[in-house]
Amino acid sequence: INPDIASERQTASFSVEKLMAWLDGSAEHTRIRRAVVEAIECDPVFSRENQYFQSQNERYEEAVKKAVHLQKKMQEMGWTENGPEYKYIYRALAGDVAFLLHRVFMRSISMLGSDKQVAKWIPLATQYQLIGSYAQTELGHGTYLQGLETTAVFDITTQEFILNTPKISAMKWWPGDMGRSATHTVAFAQLYIHGKCYGVHPFIVQIRSLQDHSLCPGITAGDIGPKMSFEHADNGFLMLQNVRIPRENMLSKFCEVQPDGTYVRWGSQKINYFTMTSVRISLISDEVITPVMKACTIAIRYSVVRRQSKLKPGEQEAKILDYQTQQEKLLPQLAAAYAFHLISNYLQELFDRGYREIQRKNFDMLPELHAFSSGFKAIITQYCTSAVEICLRACGGHGYSLLSGLPSLYTKILASCIYEGENTILLLQTARFLIKCFMAASAGQPVPPSVTYLAAVKPGK
Amino acid sequence: CPAKNKLDFLSPDIYMEAYRHTAARLVSSTAAKLQDLTQSGVKKHDAWNQCTVQLARAAKAHCHYITVKNFAEAVVKIETQAGIQKIMKHLCDLFALHGIFSNAGIFLHDGYISGTQMDMVTASYLDLLPVIRKDAVPLVDAFDFTDKSLNSALGSYDGQVYQRLYEWAQKSPTNTQMSPAYERYLKPLLHK
């Protein structure tokens, strides 16, 4: 051990193990998490040793190999998707694994599908008898769902929906696993019945043959090419030309098209946002807070090893972490990592509560949940992306080498400001909720607990 | 803001109130601007578009406030070792004061925090740095990333940074695979 870093550990004012247990939730959680890490890291298939030296194709191939191997590993270890180990697997794999959108595919069916649809599709997906993707964003349209141009027209004679991406701007673009892997996708499209538009709805569409993986008739799909990061993921494009799917393939937990073409809805249109709300909250901890914790770990450990010029003449060169300016760069980022770890727990609890209410068909919490998840996804990804950049720059030239790990962390976390809703748009969705609450509070009406402080403001006009 | 000296700004009640006040001010002033515009005849969607920069800022202030509040409340609930509560309190203070220090303008805007008080914020903020610096490495050790998970030559647990940088560089294909550049371009150039 380098004595410069060893000495830092002798003067700790607290027990690292106890703090770890507090972060994990308990010593038992720490034990489980470590066991998962141990099992994964001693398996050579999951090694990331050569990651910085591989091409995009090699990264994709490795990611698929790991994802397939992970299924065997989970069976071997007795890990299940509902077990305590599951949330640690992804952290241990550092996100370098394929089929992430397959998880979102399953989540959207679980949340928006009827019991019958869940019973049909989820076992197939769980056993990887199909690979799913989640196609919402289009070449010309992103977070604004109502602007999507993909269409699904109900054909009452054949009891089918006919899906099209009528213009190039309607082409689905970005969905992960779409480019080279997925056999099915949940695709969001504007529903038309008898010429009337009923807004955006999710449909399950088969895109590749289960026999030879060739594209199905009317489907054009492929990889969108090189990106700033996510080399391991086959982000793809999808064009639909008169693709017919059975009526039963429209996810219908909260709404349905009946055989005679009648449209029935129970619950708010906003329920389509629910998958995204859930994804936003879950990605905060895996995709954003873990990377910023890593960046802080790398930069702070390096800053007690790196010595550069002198604080006191005649003495040894000082550790760069002894300089106030270096402390001022790094320590606020460390504080933020802890702050956002805690708010992530808070958001998860809020979400779980909201989800229980929604399952009871009580949608009252939906607006607050949507506003909260949007706003926090935006502020946390923005703050953390800046934090990782500060950590990289605080490590000087070595921080710029891929071998530091920081450029990969940075290029990957930057995407989180954009995907699952571009941050500015999300902040404005939160602002819309705040303004509504402020108006309501000014009129003496009740508002959700998180915004009661607005009631204390005496409106100027 | 009732703070009288720099130590007052280490009280969560003081800085939480500053965040709450600022968030409420940004929401209400933006709402008032929206109302002004619509009452003066501007269409609602145009009025909204003319306020979006301030609206986004109000939303950020709201989320920042809730994050500080949640952090402070979590620290109070810590029941494990006293040392942990103490260091977490320092981190919470640092996070809050860093937010005020680096967004001074919105806190000074209506005089809720005065210039003198902002000096106190700066002093407390900078005082915290060397305190937390002592525990910086144990605080990141607690994240418990293995070297393999970090995959970083700079961040390894044992601190053998320079050895590891050199070792990994030697594994790079740019060192292990012969490049045709020498035969094709360099050699002819050098033997011209």
XYZ file of C-alpha atoms in Angstrom:
653
model
C 0.000 0.000 0.000
C 1.380 3.439 -0.816
C 2.224 4.988 2.592
C 0.724 8.299 1.481
C -2.705 6.735 1.262
C -2.229 4.363 4.190
C -1.661 7.281 6.549
C -4.992 8.815 5.488
C -6.786 5.773 6.825
C -5.166 5.784 10.240
C -6.835 9.020 11.358
C -10.433 8.322 10.378
C -12.874 9.934 12.822
C -15.428 7.165 12.279
C -15.709 3.488 11.432
C -15.673 2.954 7.694
C -17.496 -0.352 8.055
C -20.285 1.280 10.058
C -20.656 4.096 7.539
C -20.772 1.503 4.780
C -23.549 -0.330 6.575
C -25.462 2.933 6.979
C -25.105 3.654 3.265
C -26.243 0.141 2.398
C -29.108 0.262 4.844
C -27.670 -2.355 7.226
C -24.675 -4.634 7.789
C -26.682 -7.471 6.272
C -27.171 -5.480 3.055
C -23.423 -4.848 2.994
C -22.828 -8.577 3.333
C -25.216 -9.390 0.482
C -23.771 -6.656 -1.742
C -20.221 -7.860 -1.169
C -21.199 -11.449 -1.868
C -22.669 -10.402 -5.217
C -19.560 -8.373 -6.073
C -17.331 -11.275 -5.118
C -19.303 -13.757 -7.248
C -19.276 -11.473 -10.265
C -15.701 -10.270 -10.042
C -14.229 -13.717 -9.704
C -15.988 -14.780 -12.923
C -13.672 -14.045 -15.886
C -16.588 -13.585 -18.268
C -17.446 -10.382 -16.430
C -13.915 -9.012 -16.493
C -13.607 -5.381 -17.663
C -9.833 -5.502 -17.803
C -9.566 -4.803 -21.529
C -12.491 -2.414 -21.743
C -10.415 0.611 -22.626
C -8.687 -1.174 -25.495
C -11.780 -2.577 -27.309
C -13.621 -1.390 -30.421
C -17.372 -0.664 -30.442
C -18.115 -4.051 -32.002
C -16.006 -5.841 -29.409
C -17.717 -3.954 -26.595
C -21.171 -4.892 -27.932
C -20.217 -8.525 -28.318
C -18.797 -8.658 -24.790
C -21.931 -6.987 -23.426
C -24.215 -9.572 -25.037
C -21.979 -12.403 -23.873
C -22.123 -11.055 -20.303
C -25.890 -10.600 -20.393
C -26.391 -14.188 -21.549
C -23.873 -15.489 -19.022
C -25.532 -13.467 -16.284
C -28.720 -15.501 -16.683
C -26.770 -18.696 -16.048
C -24.941 -17.052 -13.180
C -28.183 -15.937 -11.560
C -29.582 -19.473 -11.748
C -26.353 -20.901 -10.416
C -26.296 -18.479 -7.480
C -30.039 -18.666 -6.854
C -30.449 -14.964 -7.461
C -33.900 -13.854 -8.624
C -35.228 -10.578 -9.992
C -37.195 -10.130 -6.793
C -34.387 -11.197 -4.461
C -32.200 -8.898 -2.322
C -29.176 -9.504 -4.543
C -30.737 -8.152 -7.731
C -30.129 -4.457 -7.142
C -26.446 -5.078 -6.528
C -25.826 -7.060 -9.711
C -26.052 -4.126 -12.026
C -23.778 -2.029 -9.791
C -21.196 -4.791 -9.740
C -21.321 -5.086 -13.530
C -20.791 -1.316 -13.806
C -23.518 -1.134 -16.394
C -21.367 -2.831 -18.989
C -23.999 -5.366 -19.991
C -26.594 -5.683 -22.776
C -30.382 -6.008 -22.557
C -30.946 -2.915 -20.368
C -33.937 -1.969 -22.512
C -35.172 -5.528 -22.229
C -35.668 -4.678 -18.543
C -37.567 -1.532 -19.475
C -39.638 -3.592 -21.963
C -40.626 -5.917 -19.107
C -41.261 -3.052 -16.713
C -43.545 -1.282 -19.148
C -45.586 -4.460 -19.696
C -45.804 -5.053 -15.944
C -47.021 -1.512 -15.382
C -49.221 -0.894 -18.397
C -50.298 -4.401 -19.413
C -53.485 -6.188 -18.355
C -53.167 -9.295 -16.205
C -53.661 -11.409 -19.322
C -50.901 -9.587 -21.217
C -48.553 -9.824 -18.266
C -49.242 -13.565 -18.011
C -48.486 -13.993 -21.704
C -45.412 -11.808 -22.236
C -43.511 -11.616 -18.959
C -42.634 -15.335 -18.697
C -41.373 -15.274 -22.316
C -39.241 -12.235 -21.559
C -38.009 -13.572 -18.229
C -36.833 -16.789 -19.912
C -35.317 -14.824 -22.796
C -37.502 -16.584 -25.325
C -37.717 -13.107 -26.783
C -35.624 -9.941 -26.310
C -37.496 -6.700 -25.853
C -36.760 -3.069 -26.463
C -38.693 0.113 -25.674
C -39.258 2.435 -28.620
C -40.574 5.854 -27.742
C -38.171 8.578 -28.909
C -38.229 9.436 -32.603
C -35.688 11.044 -34.878
C -37.680 14.259 -34.777
C -39.358 13.962 -31.359
C -38.161 13.250 -27.801
C -39.646 13.991 -24.429
C -42.838 15.591 -25.759
C -44.931 12.456 -26.111
C -47.864 14.184 -27.756
C -45.579 15.148 -30.613
C -44.791 11.566 -31.580
C -45.618 10.812 -35.221
C -45.731 7.018 -35.264
C -49.328 5.980 -35.951
C -51.422 2.948 -35.016
C -54.703 2.780 -36.936
C -57.341 0.316 -35.781
C -58.682 -1.929 -38.578
C -62.036 -3.112 -37.332
C -62.440 -5.711 -40.080
C -59.299 -7.622 -39.177
C -59.222 -6.617 -35.478
C -55.667 -5.377 -35.961
C -53.636 -2.165 -35.553
C -51.654 -0.994 -38.561
C -48.459 0.728 -37.466
C -46.496 3.229 -39.551
C -43.718 5.696 -39.214
C -45.068 7.922 -41.968
C -42.120 10.333 -42.193
C -38.400 10.046 -41.652
C -38.753 12.236 -38.571
C -41.105 9.621 -37.135
C -38.463 6.880 -37.263
C -37.777 5.505 -33.802
C -34.174 6.450 -32.935
C -31.993 5.627 -29.903
C -33.776 2.726 -28.204
C -31.156 0.388 -26.712
C -31.021 -3.270 -27.783
C -32.977 -2.204 -30.900
C -30.066 -2.066 -33.353
C -28.963 -5.654 -33.434
C -30.558 -7.640 -30.580
C -34.274 -7.191 -29.931
C -36.961 -9.474 -31.376
C -39.873 -7.412 -29.957
C -40.444 -3.918 -28.772
C -43.006 -1.841 -26.949
C -43.563 0.989 -29.403
C -45.426 4.192 -28.552
C -47.753 5.440 -31.289
C -50.701 7.807 -31.807
C -53.858 5.691 -31.708
C -56.457 6.351 -34.428
C -59.938 4.810 -34.463
C -62.370 5.799 -37.210
C -60.089 8.741 -38.025
C -60.101 10.152 -34.514
C -56.837 10.406 -32.559
C -56.823 9.135 -28.956
C -53.246 10.087 -28.141
C -50.117 8.056 -27.527
C -50.432 4.410 -26.517
C -48.000 1.495 -26.103
C -48.113 -1.484 -28.509
C -46.102 -4.698 -28.540
C -44.587 -5.244 -31.989
C -42.476 -8.150 -33.182
C -39.533 -6.810 -35.196
C -37.281 -9.828 -35.802
C -37.986 -13.479 -36.569
C -37.523 -15.884 -33.667
C -36.245 -18.454 -36.189
C -33.386 -16.639 -37.917
C -33.440 -13.148 -36.375
C -34.202 -11.615 -39.765
C -36.319 -8.454 -39.810
C -40.068 -9.026 -40.109
C -42.012 -7.712 -43.148
C -42.464 -3.935 -43.078
C -39.709 -3.487 -40.483
C -36.459 -1.626 -41.128
C -34.041 -1.587 -38.191
C -30.334 -1.115 -37.555
C -27.690 0.467 -35.355
C -27.427 4.261 -35.176
C -23.619 4.198 -35.344
C -20.798 5.631 -33.121
C -21.669 7.614 -29.973
C -19.809 9.538 -27.276
C -20.100 6.501 -25.002
C -22.395 3.428 -24.585
C -20.200 1.513 -27.021
C -21.579 -1.683 -25.460
C -25.177 -0.827 -26.307
C -26.742 -1.303 -29.753
C -28.813 1.829 -29.823
C -30.954 1.426 -32.931
C -33.444 2.858 -35.367
C -36.811 1.400 -36.404
C -39.090 2.133 -39.345
C -42.568 0.599 -39.621
C -44.438 0.235 -42.905
C -47.976 -1.074 -42.554
C -47.014 -3.472 -39.837
C -50.088 -5.295 -38.589
C -50.430 -6.447 -34.961
C -53.397 -8.054 -33.205
C -55.758 -5.887 -31.126
C -54.543 -7.733 -28.040
C -51.070 -6.214 -28.454
C -52.081 -2.762 -27.237
C -51.158 -2.635 -23.541
C -54.485 -2.318 -21.828
C -54.210 -2.102 -18.069
C -55.623 1.414 -18.072
C -57.321 1.654 -21.448
C -58.593 -0.601 -24.251
C -60.016 -0.652 -27.783
C -62.984 -2.971 -27.831
C -63.779 -5.195 -30.850
C -66.393 -2.735 -32.095
C -63.849 0.079 -32.011
C -65.072 1.672 -28.800
C -62.259 3.276 -26.842
C -62.401 2.792 -23.072
C -60.143 4.466 -20.525
C -60.015 4.225 -16.809
C -57.374 6.500 -15.212
C -55.552 9.540 -16.446
C -53.717 9.915 -19.770
C -50.665 10.625 -17.636
C -50.420 6.937 -16.821
C -48.361 6.532 -19.986
C -45.717 8.623 -18.267
C -45.608 6.158 -15.424
C -43.050 3.852 -16.969
C -40.791 6.819 -17.518
C -41.355 8.038 -13.936
C -40.284 4.635 -12.696
C -37.273 4.459 -15.013
C -36.174 8.000 -14.036
C -36.177 7.173 -10.344
C -34.389 3.869 -10.777
C -31.722 5.236 -13.119
C -30.774 7.964 -10.623
C -29.073 5.511 -8.273
C -27.535 3.106 -10.852
C -26.600 5.443 -13.667
C -25.858 8.677 -11.824
C -25.001 8.367 -8.160
C -22.777 5.302 -8.455
C -20.633 6.959 -11.175
C -20.220 10.173 -9.136
C -19.226 8.134 -6.099
C -16.652 6.390 -8.264
C -15.330 9.647 -9.653
C -14.932 11.047 -6.141
C -13.174 7.871 -5.039
C -10.706 8.042 -7.937
C -9.999 11.762 -7.655
C -9.656 11.853 -3.860
C -7.423 8.787 -3.650
C -5.251 10.157 -6.431
C -5.107 13.545 -4.688
C -3.488 12.059 -1.581
C -0.881 10.222 -3.661
C -0.023 12.987 -6.065
C 2.422 15.524 -4.620
C 2.948 18.777 -6.484
C 5.055 21.801 -5.412
C 5.442 22.975 -1.819
C 3.178 24.496 0.788
C 6.094 25.244 3.102
C 9.587 26.035 1.729
C 12.117 23.356 2.535
C 9.522 20.691 3.070
C 8.516 17.779 0.870
C 6.148 18.531 -1.982
C 2.619 18.600 -0.633
C -0.217 16.212 -1.414
C -2.501 18.064 -3.776
C -5.430 17.443 -1.442
C -3.695 19.666 1.096
C -4.370 22.683 -1.091
C -7.594 24.584 -0.301
C -8.358 24.927 -3.996
C -8.184 21.139 -4.510
C -10.384 20.596 -1.443
C -12.842 23.153 -2.797
C -13.017 21.273 -6.075
C -13.528 17.782 -4.717
C -15.151 17.865 -1.301
C -18.425 19.541 -2.339
C -18.793 16.805 -4.982
C -18.295 14.214 -2.259
C -20.948 15.920 -0.116
C -23.287 15.942 -3.124
C -22.756 12.196 -3.667
C -23.982 11.589 -0.128
C -26.814 14.109 -0.463
C -28.119 12.505 -3.656
C -27.718 8.990 -2.279
C -30.140 10.020 0.464
C -32.598 11.782 -1.853
C -32.586 8.742 -4.114
C -33.824 6.653 -1.185
C -36.465 9.318 -0.480
C -37.636 9.282 -4.097
C -37.840 5.480 -4.095
C -40.041 5.555 -0.989
C -42.256 8.226 -2.559
C -42.521 6.141 -5.716
C -43.362 2.932 -3.881
C -46.136 4.764 -2.012
C -47.441 6.279 -5.245
C -47.353 2.945 -7.038
C -49.401 1.292 -4.294
C -52.035 4.016 -4.646
C -52.074 3.714 -8.420
C -52.609 -0.022 -8.192
C -55.694 0.849 -6.189
C -56.698 3.034 -9.180
C -56.112 6.177 -7.085
C -54.167 8.523 -9.366
C -54.035 11.540 -7.050
C -50.298 11.273 -6.422
C -49.435 10.958 -10.097
C -48.876 14.692 -10.802
C -46.573 15.141 -7.776
C -44.695 11.943 -8.556
C -44.250 12.969 -12.167
C -43.113 16.472 -11.181
C -40.753 15.180 -8.491
C -39.137 12.497 -10.616
C -38.714 14.931 -13.506
C -37.190 17.702 -11.424
C -34.868 15.462 -9.455
C -33.756 13.514 -12.473
C -32.802 16.826 -14.046
C -31.030 18.437 -11.097
C -29.201 15.277 -10.003
C -27.945 14.335 -13.482
C -26.872 17.930 -14.126
C -25.104 18.282 -10.770
C -23.423 14.881 -10.988
C -22.279 15.299 -14.573
C -20.605 18.546 -13.547
C -19.155 16.793 -10.496
C -17.551 14.026 -12.587
C -16.082 16.623 -14.940
C -14.614 18.522 -11.973
C -13.107 15.298 -10.630
C -11.566 14.518 -14.039
C -10.056 17.975 -14.386
C -8.849 17.931 -10.780
C -6.632 14.977 -11.717
C -4.683 16.933 -14.307
C -3.277 15.148 -17.354
C -3.658 11.665 -15.909
C -7.362 12.291 -15.485
C -7.582 12.634 -19.256
C -6.179 9.148 -19.889
C -8.850 6.484 -20.369
C -6.866 4.408 -17.894
C -7.968 6.726 -15.103
C -11.538 5.547 -15.621
C -12.774 9.135 -15.451
C -13.352 9.855 -19.182
C -15.597 6.780 -19.449
C -17.496 7.823 -16.336
C -17.876 11.320 -17.730
C -18.969 10.482 -21.278
C -21.488 8.014 -19.927
C -22.989 10.181 -17.191
C -23.349 13.110 -19.593
C -25.944 11.111 -21.515
C -28.111 10.996 -18.397
C -28.822 14.728 -18.828
C -30.433 13.889 -22.133
C -32.061 10.471 -22.075
C -35.338 9.720 -20.319
C -36.316 13.328 -20.882
C -33.997 16.244 -21.681
C -33.336 18.130 -18.456
C -34.661 21.542 -19.420
C -37.966 20.046 -20.498
C -38.175 18.078 -17.265
C -37.464 21.161 -15.151
C -40.282 22.953 -16.947
C -42.636 20.074 -16.164
C -41.708 20.454 -12.503
C -42.192 24.219 -12.802
C -45.671 23.708 -14.226
C -46.564 21.665 -11.163
C -45.027 24.284 -8.824
C -46.937 27.145 -10.412
C -50.202 25.190 -10.144
C -49.485 24.461 -6.490
C -48.543 28.059 -5.826
C -51.809 29.291 -7.361
C -53.753 26.717 -5.360
C -51.916 27.602 -2.145
C -52.527 31.301 -2.761
C -56.225 30.521 -3.024
C -56.076 28.636 0.260
C -56.551 25.214 -1.315
C -54.637 22.185 0.004
C -51.345 21.275 -1.690
C -49.093 18.179 -1.424
C -46.798 18.142 1.628
C -43.635 18.709 -0.405
C -44.805 22.140 -1.501
C -46.636 23.409 1.578
C -43.865 25.972 2.023
C -45.339 27.825 -0.941
C -48.427 28.527 1.113
C -46.349 30.719 3.410
C -45.656 33.171 0.617
C -47.941 36.231 0.551
C -48.569 36.664 -3.189
C -47.675 40.203 -4.336
C -50.686 40.501 -6.543
C -31.944 35.826 7.758
C -31.383 35.741 11.537
C -27.715 34.610 11.356
C -25.441 36.809 13.515
C -22.083 35.055 12.996
C -20.451 32.455 10.783
C -21.247 29.622 13.180
C -24.956 30.344 12.832
C -24.654 29.176 9.246
C -23.753 25.715 10.496
C -27.307 25.431 11.809
C -29.573 23.479 9.396
C -32.530 25.625 10.461
C -30.728 28.725 9.223
C -29.605 27.426 5.850
C -32.770 25.437 5.223
C -34.806 28.600 5.785
C -32.569 30.417 3.294
C -33.191 27.711 0.700
C -36.907 27.675 1.440
C -37.173 31.423 1.180
C -35.272 31.511 -2.111
C -37.260 28.685 -3.695
C -40.545 30.310 -2.659
C -39.352 33.696 -3.940
C -38.389 32.307 -7.328
C -41.690 30.452 -7.709
C -43.817 33.395 -6.606
C -41.950 36.020 -8.617
C -42.172 33.894 -11.742
C -45.858 33.283 -11.085
C -46.360 37.038 -10.687
C -44.592 37.666 -14.001
C -46.779 35.058 -15.679
C -49.840 36.754 -14.250
C -48.648 40.197 -15.336
C -48.126 39.029 -18.883
C -51.470 37.233 -19.189
C -53.333 40.135 -17.598
C -51.698 42.498 -20.044
C -53.137 40.460 -22.871
C -50.286 38.125 -23.767
C -51.519 34.661 -24.780
C -50.974 32.049 -22.101
C -48.563 29.898 -24.100
C -46.558 32.973 -25.125
C -46.424 34.149 -21.527
C -45.217 30.710 -20.492
C -42.502 30.715 -23.121
C -41.311 34.140 -21.985
C -40.885 32.796 -18.445
C -39.249 29.425 -19.155
C -35.720 30.413 -18.098
C -37.027 31.644 -14.742
C -39.372 28.689 -14.442
C -36.492 26.242 -14.901
C -34.525 28.127 -12.278
C -37.437 28.007 -9.845
C -37.738 24.260 -10.351
C -34.037 23.799 -9.638
C -34.304 25.914 -6.491
C -37.235 23.792 -5.312
C -35.349 20.525 -5.846
C -32.212 21.908 -4.244
C -34.208 22.964 -1.195
C -35.829 19.540 -0.857
C -32.416 17.846 -1.200
C -30.883 19.989 1.559
C -33.937 19.430 3.765
C -33.862 15.695 3.202
C -30.113 15.550 3.963
C -30.529 17.508 7.218
C -33.440 15.324 8.309
C -31.515 12.135 7.478
C -28.534 13.297 9.560
C -30.757 13.829 12.616
C -32.062 10.277 12.299
C -28.613 8.645 12.234
C -28.483 6.206 15.096
C -25.257 4.361 14.361
C -21.826 5.494 15.654
C -21.621 9.108 16.846
C -18.602 9.742 14.625
C -20.743 9.035 11.602
C -23.410 11.497 12.581
C -20.752 14.132 13.107
C -19.074 13.673 9.736
C -22.414 13.479 7.983
C -23.401 16.742 9.650
C -20.224 18.308 8.256
C -21.032 16.980 4.798
C -24.585 18.236 4.990
C -23.366 21.673 6.049
C -20.819 21.665 3.230
C -23.391 20.696 0.639
C -25.767 23.416 1.808
C -23.177 26.155 2.116
C -21.590 25.214 -1.214
C -25.041 25.676 -2.775
C -25.365 29.169 -1.267
C -21.739 30.088 -2.015
C -21.914 29.064 -5.644
C -25.369 30.551 -6.257
C -24.807 33.700 -4.162
C -26.792 35.866 -6.513
C -30.163 34.259 -5.944
C -29.686 34.310 -2.171
C -28.580 37.951 -2.108
C -31.214 39.051 -4.584
C -33.867 40.383 -2.223
C -31.547 40.992 0.675
C -32.707 37.937 2.594
C -28.999 37.180 3.015
C -26.927 40.366 3.290
C -23.454 40.905 1.939
C -22.031 40.606 5.454
C -23.925 37.401 5.968
C -22.602 36.088 2.656
C -19.107 36.667 4.048
C -20.089 34.509 7.026
C -21.301 31.801 4.635
C -17.967 31.928 2.797
C -16.018 31.715 6.036
C -17.982 28.736 7.347
C -17.819 27.039 4.000
C -14.038 27.355 3.726
C -13.580 26.360 7.405
C -15.321 23.081 6.673
C -12.916 22.065 3.913
C -9.867 21.109 6.033
C -12.167 19.430 8.571
C -13.662 17.138 5.965
C -10.329 16.773 4.182
C -9.041 14.729 7.134
C -11.694 12.096 6.471
C -11.780 12.335 2.691
C -10.224 8.929 2.011
C -12.292 7.024 4.610
C -15.413 8.741 3.235
C -14.755 7.389 -0.260
C -13.574 4.024 1.076
C -17.087 3.690 2.519
C -18.479 3.574 -1.019
C -16.713 0.239 -1.089
C -15.815 -0.006 -4.778
C -13.359 -2.756 -5.536
C -10.424 -1.967 -7.805
C -12.035 -4.099 -10.492
C -15.258 -2.146 -10.229
C -13.462 1.191 -10.397
C -11.263 -0.021 -13.253
C -9.009 2.994 -12.681
C -5.234 3.241 -12.570
C -5.559 6.393 -10.461
C -8.160 5.249 -7.954
C -6.902 1.871 -6.795
C -7.189 1.102 -3.076
C -3.442 0.648 -2.618
C -2.542 3.978 -4.182
C 0.116 2.504 -6.460
C -0.870 4.951 -9.185
C 2.255 5.369 -11.241
C 3.130 1.668 -11.357
C -0.392 0.856 -12.475
C -0.499 3.581 -15.151
C 2.732 2.247 -16.622
C 1.624 -1.391 -16.419
C -1.713 -0.765 -18.143
C -0.159 1.429 -20.828
C 2.052 -1.481 -21.798
C -1.038 -3.604 -22.393
C -2.457 -1.095 -24.839
C -2.766 -2.383 -28.435
C -0.834 0.738 -29.431
C 2.138 -0.941 -27.788
C 1.400 -4.611 -28.400
C 0.352 -4.571 -32.069
C 2.781 -3.536 -34.769
C 1.434 -0.616 -36.728
C 1.928 -0.616 -40.530
C 2.741 3.064 -40.263
C 6.455 2.364 -39.806
C 6.863 0.222 -42.885
C 4.549 2.278 -45.012
C 5.495 5.843 -44.049
C 8.167 6.247 -41.408
C 10.770 3.967 -42.895
C 10.650 5.530 -46.382
C 10.748 8.968 -44.755
C 13.766 8.154 -42.598
C 15.644 6.392 -45.393
C 14.979 8.936 -48.065
